[in-house]
Short mmCIF file of C-alpha atoms in Angstrom, two decimals:
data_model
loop_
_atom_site.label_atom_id
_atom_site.label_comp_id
_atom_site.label_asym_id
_atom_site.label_seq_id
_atom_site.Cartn_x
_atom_site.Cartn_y
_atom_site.Cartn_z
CA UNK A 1 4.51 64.02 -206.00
CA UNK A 2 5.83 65.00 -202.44
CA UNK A 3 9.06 62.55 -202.57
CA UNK A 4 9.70 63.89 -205.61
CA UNK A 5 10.27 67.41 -203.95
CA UNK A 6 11.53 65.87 -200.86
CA UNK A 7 14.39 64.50 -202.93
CA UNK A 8 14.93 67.44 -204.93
CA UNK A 9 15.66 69.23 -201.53
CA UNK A 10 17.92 66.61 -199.94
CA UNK A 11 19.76 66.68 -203.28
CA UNK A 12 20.21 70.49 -203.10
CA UNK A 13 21.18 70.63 -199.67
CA UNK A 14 24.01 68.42 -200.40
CA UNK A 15 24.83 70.08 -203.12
CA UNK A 16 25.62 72.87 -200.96
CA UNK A 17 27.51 71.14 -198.42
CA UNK A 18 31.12 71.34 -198.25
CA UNK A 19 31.72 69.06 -195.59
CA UNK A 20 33.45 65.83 -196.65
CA UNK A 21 32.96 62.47 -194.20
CA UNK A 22 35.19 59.16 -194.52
CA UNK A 23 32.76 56.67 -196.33
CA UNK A 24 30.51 58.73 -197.93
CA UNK A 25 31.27 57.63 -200.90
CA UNK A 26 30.34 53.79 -199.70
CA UNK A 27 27.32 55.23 -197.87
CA UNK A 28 25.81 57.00 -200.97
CA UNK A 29 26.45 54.18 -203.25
CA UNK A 30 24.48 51.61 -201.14
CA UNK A 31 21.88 54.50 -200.02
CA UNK A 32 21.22 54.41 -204.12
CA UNK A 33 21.64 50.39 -204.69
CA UNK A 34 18.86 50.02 -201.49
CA UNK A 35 16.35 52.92 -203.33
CA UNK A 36 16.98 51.22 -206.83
CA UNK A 37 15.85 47.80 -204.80
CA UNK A 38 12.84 49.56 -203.61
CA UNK A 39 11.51 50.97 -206.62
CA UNK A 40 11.92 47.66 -208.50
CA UNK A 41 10.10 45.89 -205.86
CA UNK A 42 7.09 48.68 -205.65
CA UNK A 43 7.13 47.68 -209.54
CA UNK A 44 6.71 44.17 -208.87
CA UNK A 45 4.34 44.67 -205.86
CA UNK A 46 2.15 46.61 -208.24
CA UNK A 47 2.17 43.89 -211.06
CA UNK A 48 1.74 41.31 -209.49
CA UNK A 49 -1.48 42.85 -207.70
CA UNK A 50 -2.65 43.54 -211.24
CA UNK A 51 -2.53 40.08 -211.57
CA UNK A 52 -3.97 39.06 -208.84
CA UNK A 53 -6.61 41.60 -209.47
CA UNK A 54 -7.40 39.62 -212.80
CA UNK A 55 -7.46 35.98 -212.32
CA UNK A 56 -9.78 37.16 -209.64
CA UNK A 57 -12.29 39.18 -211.98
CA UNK A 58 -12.32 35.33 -213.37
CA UNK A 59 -13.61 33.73 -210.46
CA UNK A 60 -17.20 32.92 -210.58
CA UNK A 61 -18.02 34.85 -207.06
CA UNK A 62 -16.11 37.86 -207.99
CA UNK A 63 -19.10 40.46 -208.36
CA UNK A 64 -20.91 39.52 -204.97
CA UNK A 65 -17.52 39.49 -203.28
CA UNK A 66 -16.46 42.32 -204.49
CA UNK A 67 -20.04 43.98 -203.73
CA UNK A 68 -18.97 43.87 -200.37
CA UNK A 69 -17.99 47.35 -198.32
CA UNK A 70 -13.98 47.21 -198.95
CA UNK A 71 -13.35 44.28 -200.38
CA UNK A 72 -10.68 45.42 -203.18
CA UNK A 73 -8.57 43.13 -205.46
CA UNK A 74 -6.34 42.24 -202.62
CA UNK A 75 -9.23 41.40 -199.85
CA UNK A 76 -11.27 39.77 -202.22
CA UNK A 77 -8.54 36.85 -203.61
CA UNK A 78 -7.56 36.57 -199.65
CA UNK A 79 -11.45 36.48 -198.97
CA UNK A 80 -11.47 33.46 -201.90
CA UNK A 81 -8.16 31.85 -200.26
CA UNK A 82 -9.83 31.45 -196.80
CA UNK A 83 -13.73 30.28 -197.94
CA UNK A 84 -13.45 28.83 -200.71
CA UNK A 85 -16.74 28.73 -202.76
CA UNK A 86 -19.61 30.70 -201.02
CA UNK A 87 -22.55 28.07 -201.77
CA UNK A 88 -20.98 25.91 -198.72
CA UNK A 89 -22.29 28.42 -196.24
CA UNK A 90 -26.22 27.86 -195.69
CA UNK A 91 -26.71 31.44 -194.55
CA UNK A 92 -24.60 34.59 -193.65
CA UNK A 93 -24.77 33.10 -190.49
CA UNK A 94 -22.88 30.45 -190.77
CA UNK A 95 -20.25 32.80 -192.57
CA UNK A 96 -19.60 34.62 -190.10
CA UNK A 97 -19.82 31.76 -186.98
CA UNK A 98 -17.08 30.50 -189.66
CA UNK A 99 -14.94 33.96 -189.18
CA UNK A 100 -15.47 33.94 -185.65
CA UNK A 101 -17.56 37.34 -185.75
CA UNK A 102 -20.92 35.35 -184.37
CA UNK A 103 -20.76 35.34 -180.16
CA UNK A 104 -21.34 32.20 -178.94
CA UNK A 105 -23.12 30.94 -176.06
CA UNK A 106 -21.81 30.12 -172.72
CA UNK A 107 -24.55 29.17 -170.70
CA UNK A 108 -24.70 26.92 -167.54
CA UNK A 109 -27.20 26.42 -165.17
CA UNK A 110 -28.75 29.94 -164.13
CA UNK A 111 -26.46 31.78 -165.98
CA UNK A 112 -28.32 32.58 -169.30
CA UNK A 113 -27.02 35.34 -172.58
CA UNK A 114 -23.45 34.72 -170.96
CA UNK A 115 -21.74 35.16 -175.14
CA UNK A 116 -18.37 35.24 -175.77
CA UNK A 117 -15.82 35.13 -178.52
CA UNK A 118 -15.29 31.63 -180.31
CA UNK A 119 -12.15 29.93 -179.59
CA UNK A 120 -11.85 28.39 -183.28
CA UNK A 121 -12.68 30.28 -186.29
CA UNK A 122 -11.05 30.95 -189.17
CA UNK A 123 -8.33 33.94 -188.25
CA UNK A 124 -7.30 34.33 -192.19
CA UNK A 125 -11.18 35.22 -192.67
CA UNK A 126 -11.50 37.37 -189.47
CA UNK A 127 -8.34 39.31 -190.80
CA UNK A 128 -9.87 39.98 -194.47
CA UNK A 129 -13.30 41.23 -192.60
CA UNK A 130 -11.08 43.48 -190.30
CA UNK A 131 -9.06 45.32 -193.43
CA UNK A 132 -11.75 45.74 -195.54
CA UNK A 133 -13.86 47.04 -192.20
CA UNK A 134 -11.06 49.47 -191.77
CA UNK A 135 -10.79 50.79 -195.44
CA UNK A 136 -14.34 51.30 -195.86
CA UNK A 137 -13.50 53.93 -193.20
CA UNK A 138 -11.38 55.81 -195.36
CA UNK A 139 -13.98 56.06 -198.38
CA UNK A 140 -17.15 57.77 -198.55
CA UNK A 141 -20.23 56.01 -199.68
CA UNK A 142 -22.82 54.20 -197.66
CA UNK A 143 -21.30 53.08 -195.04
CA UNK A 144 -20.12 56.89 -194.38
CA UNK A 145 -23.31 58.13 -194.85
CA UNK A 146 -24.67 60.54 -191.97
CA UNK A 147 -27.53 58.71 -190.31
CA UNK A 148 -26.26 55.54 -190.15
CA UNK A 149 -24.86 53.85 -186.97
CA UNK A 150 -21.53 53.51 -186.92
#
C-alpha cells in the first residue's frame, strides 16, 4: 500500500530530526487522535456500505437495477431511495422525463423543436444517473468498447 510507505518515510525522517519545536508534543498527539478517528470511521464507512449492499441484494428490483452500466451497491439503494418501485414508470420514458434527462418542448407559434431542460425533475435521480455515468467511465466493458459512440 502507498500510505503505508508514505508513513514509513515521514516516520524515518523524523526520526532523524534533531530539531525540537514548542508543542510538538501536543501537535503529534492530536495528529495521532485525528488519524485513529479516521481509520475508525473508514471502518464504519465500509460496514455500513456492506450493509447497505445487502438489504439491497433483498430488494425485489435488485438484479435489473443493478444490470444497469455503474450502478454499484451505493447507486443502486440511492437509485431505490429516489423511484421507488420501477413498475410505476410505463416506459423508460417516463423514467427518465422523471430524472429530468428527457428535453422538453418549448414551442410557440412558429418556433417549432425549440427543447430545453425541465425545470422539475427529480435532482436525487439525476444525481444517481450522473455517478454511475461517470464510473462506468473508469471500467472497461461495453460501454468502453471501441466502436461505440461515446
Amino acid at each position: 500500500m502507498n500510505a503505508v510507505k508514505v508513513a514509513d518515510q515521514a516516520l524515518a525522517a523524523a526520526a532523524e530530526q534533531d530539531l525540537s519545536l514548542p508543542g510538538q508534543v501536543t501537535a503529534a498527539a492530536l495528529a495521532g487522535d485525528l488519524a485513529s478517528h479516521l481509520l475508525q470511521l473508514h471502518r464504519r464507512m465500509r460496514e455500513a456500505e456492506k450493509t447497505i449492499g445487502a438489504t439491497f441484494g433483498d430488494h425485489p428490483q435488485a438484479d435489473v437495477i443493478r444490470s444497469l452500466p455503474g450502478m454499484g451497491a451505493l447507486a443502486a439503494a440511492e437509485f431505490i431511495v429516489a423511484v421507488g418501485d420501477l413498475s410505476t414508470f410505463a416506459s423508460p420514458d417516463h423514467l427518465a422525463a422523471y430524472a429530468g434527462l428527457a428535453p422538453v418542448a418549448r414551442d410557440s407559434g412558429k418556433r417549432v423543436a425549440n427543447l430545453r431542460r425541465p425545470q422539475r425533475y427529480n435532482r436525487r435521480l439525476r444525481h444517481v444517473f450522473y455517478m454511475s455515468s461517470l464510473s462506468t467511465l473508469r471500467m472497461n466493458g461495453p460501454p468502453r468498447q471501441p466502436g461505440r459512440p461515446s
